[in-house]
GROMACS .gro file of C-alpha atoms in nm:
model
  149
    1MET     CA    1   7.535   8.645   3.343
    2THR     CA    2   7.174   8.720   3.261
    3PHE     CA    3   6.865   8.531   3.362
    4GLY     CA    4   6.834   8.202   3.173
    5GLU     CA    5   7.197   8.201   3.062
    6PRO     CA    6   7.380   7.879   3.156
    7PRO     CA    7   7.655   7.913   3.417
    8VAL     CA    8   8.013   7.912   3.294
    9PRO     CA    9   8.201   7.595   3.400
   10ASP     CA   10   8.492   7.643   3.642
   11THR     CA   11   8.751   7.559   3.378
   12GLN     CA   12   8.646   7.833   3.132
   13MET     CA   13   8.750   8.197   3.129
   14ASP     CA   14   8.623   8.408   3.416
   15ASP     CA   15   8.530   8.700   3.191
   16ALA     CA   16   8.556   8.818   2.832
   17ALA     CA   17   8.851   9.043   2.916
   18GLY     CA   18   9.083   8.741   2.916
   19ALA     CA   19   9.124   8.663   3.284
   20ALA     CA   20   9.308   8.346   3.373
   21PRO     CA   21   9.103   8.024   3.373
   22ALA     CA   22   8.952   7.924   3.705
   23ARG     CA   23   9.094   7.627   3.894
   24GLU     CA   24   8.946   7.288   3.813
   25ARG     CA   25   8.727   7.166   4.094
   26LEU     CA   26   8.842   6.848   4.267
   27VAL     CA   27   8.547   6.817   4.502
   28SER     CA   28   8.268   6.724   4.267
   29GLY     CA   29   8.079   6.396   4.293
   30PRO     CA   30   8.264   6.136   4.501
   31GLY     CA   31   8.540   6.389   4.559
   32LEU     CA   32   8.305   6.575   4.790
   33LEU     CA   33   8.282   6.267   5.013
   34LEU     CA   34   8.661   6.234   5.003
   35VAL     CA   35   8.702   6.595   5.120
   36TRP     CA   36   8.444   6.542   5.394
   37VAL     CA   37   8.623   6.231   5.526
   38TYR     CA   38   8.961   6.405   5.509
   39GLY     CA   39   8.810   6.701   5.694
   40VAL     CA   40   8.671   6.481   5.971
   41ILE     CA   41   8.995   6.289   6.013
   42THR     CA   42   9.187   6.619   6.013
   43VAL     CA   43   8.978   6.746   6.303
   44GLY     CA   44   9.028   6.417   6.489
   45ALA     CA   45   9.403   6.405   6.430
   46VAL     CA   46   9.459   6.773   6.513
   47SER     CA   47   9.251   6.745   6.832
   48ARG     CA   48   9.425   6.427   6.944
   49SER     CA   49   9.777   6.549   6.870
   50ALA     CA   50   9.722   6.895   7.019
   51TYR     CA   51   9.597   6.741   7.342
   52GLN     CA   52   9.873   6.480   7.358
   53ILE     CA   53  10.154   6.723   7.275
   54SER     CA   54  10.032   6.990   7.515
   55THR     CA   55   9.962   6.763   7.813
   56GLU     CA   56  10.167   6.442   7.791
   57PHE     CA   57  10.450   6.496   7.541
   58ASP     CA   58  10.723   6.392   7.788
   59ARG     CA   59  10.556   6.052   7.835
   60ALA     CA   60  10.569   5.944   7.470
   61PRO     CA   61  10.733   6.206   7.246
   62LEU     CA   62  10.767   5.988   6.934
   63PRO     CA   63  10.403   5.878   6.904
   64TYR     CA   64  10.276   6.228   6.982
   65ALA     CA   65  10.509   6.390   6.729
   66LEU     CA   66  10.397   6.138   6.467
   67SER     CA   67  10.033   6.220   6.547
   68GLY     CA   68  10.115   6.586   6.491
   69ILE     CA   69  10.278   6.508   6.156
   70ALA     CA   70   9.975   6.302   6.054
   71ALA     CA   71   9.747   6.594   6.145
   72LEU     CA   72   9.951   6.832   5.929
   73VAL     CA   73   9.944   6.591   5.635
   74TYR     CA   74   9.566   6.551   5.663
   75ALA     CA   75   9.516   6.927   5.686
   76PHE     CA   76   9.732   6.991   5.379
   77ILE     CA   77   9.553   6.726   5.172
   78THR     CA   78   9.214   6.865   5.274
   79TYR     CA   79   9.325   7.218   5.180
   80SER     CA   80   9.464   7.101   4.845
   81LEU     CA   81   9.144   6.918   4.756
   82VAL     CA   82   8.930   7.220   4.841
   83ARG     CA   83   9.162   7.462   4.659
   84GLY     CA   84   9.153   7.267   4.334
   85GLY     CA   85   9.361   7.318   4.023
   86GLU     CA   86   9.640   7.117   3.869
   87THR     CA   87   9.911   7.221   4.116
   88ALA     CA   88   9.691   7.137   4.414
   89ARG     CA   89   9.599   6.802   4.256
   90LYS     CA   90   9.966   6.711   4.214
   91ALA     CA   91  10.051   6.825   4.568
   92ALA     CA   92   9.761   6.625   4.710
   93ARG     CA   93   9.872   6.311   4.520
   94ILE     CA   94  10.226   6.346   4.655
   95CYS     CA   95  10.092   6.396   5.009
   96CYS     CA   96   9.858   6.096   4.974
   97ALA     CA   97  10.159   5.884   4.874
   98ALA     CA   98  10.357   6.021   5.171
   99GLU     CA   99  10.058   5.954   5.397
  100LEU     CA  100  10.033   5.593   5.278
  101THR     CA  101  10.407   5.548   5.329
  102GLY     CA  102  10.375   5.689   5.682
  103VAL     CA  103  10.079   5.468   5.768
  104LEU     CA  104  10.256   5.156   5.642
  105ALA     CA  105  10.585   5.245   5.814
  106VAL     CA  106  10.430   5.341   6.148
  107GLY     CA  107  10.181   5.053   6.131
  108THR     CA  108  10.462   4.803   6.078
  109TRP     CA  109  10.679   4.973   6.341
  110THR     CA  110  10.404   4.950   6.603
  111LEU     CA  111  10.365   4.578   6.537
  112VAL     CA  112  10.738   4.500   6.534
  113ARG     CA  113  10.842   4.727   6.824
  114PRO     CA  114  10.531   4.801   7.033
  115GLU     CA  115  10.746   4.915   7.326
  116ALA     CA  116  10.847   5.220   7.119
  117PHE     CA  117  10.482   5.330   7.123
  118PRO     CA  118  10.348   5.345   7.478
  119ASP     CA  119  10.049   5.534   7.337
  120ALA     CA  120   9.882   5.499   7.001
  121THR     CA  121   9.918   5.740   6.712
  122VAL     CA  122   9.671   5.804   6.433
  123TRP     CA  123   9.872   5.563   6.217
  124SER     CA  124   9.938   5.295   6.485
  125ASP     CA  125   9.843   4.945   6.382
  126PHE     CA  126   9.761   5.078   6.034
  127GLY     CA  127   9.497   5.313   6.174
  128MET     CA  128   9.304   5.050   6.368
  129GLY     CA  129   9.191   5.311   6.622
  130TYR     CA  130   9.032   5.503   6.334
  131LEU     CA  131   8.865   5.197   6.173
  132PHE     CA  132   9.158   5.157   5.930
  133ILE     CA  133   9.053   5.476   5.752
  134PRO     CA  134   9.415   5.603   5.760
  135VAL     CA  135   9.529   5.314   5.539
  136ILE     CA  136   9.226   5.321   5.307
  137LEU     CA  137   9.200   5.698   5.264
  138PRO     CA  138   9.530   5.769   5.084
  139ILE     CA  139   9.468   5.486   4.838
  140THR     CA  140   9.120   5.620   4.767
  141GLY     CA  141   9.259   5.973   4.741
  142MET     CA  142   9.530   5.877   4.492
  143LEU     CA  143   9.280   5.687   4.279
  144TRP     CA  144   9.037   5.981   4.281
  145LEU     CA  145   9.307   6.233   4.199
  146ARG     CA  146   9.431   6.011   3.917
  147THR     CA  147   9.087   6.023   3.753
  148LYS     CA  148   9.067   6.403   3.789
  149ARG     CA  149   9.339   6.477   3.531
   0.00000   0.00000   0.00000
């Protein structure tokens, strides 16, 4: 590219030699905020689950294992959004749906059988400990990824 020449969009060819098209960016506009929120909640979930699993796992194995699963889901969605491209978009949509299913299942489970959860998970009470972001985030993510086709 020479001075004054407009930049080539991410979805066009990388060079004139016929290289494969670059991945479509998923983190433009409001998607950048989505990635930021997923990144923050990933750090929170990983930190919480790592501490709980390493220090108190024998006290409440189910909630701590579920917190670990939630952390992995958040990390994968964050990675997929940053990576971009059609395959990553599809994978992120599937994981957002799985995340929403997990939040609804665990949220309901913690209300129906609270004795099964002596300690809270990220998804307990539909994410109340995280200002209900865990139940709002996958819906927002699926809607955003749907518009990025």
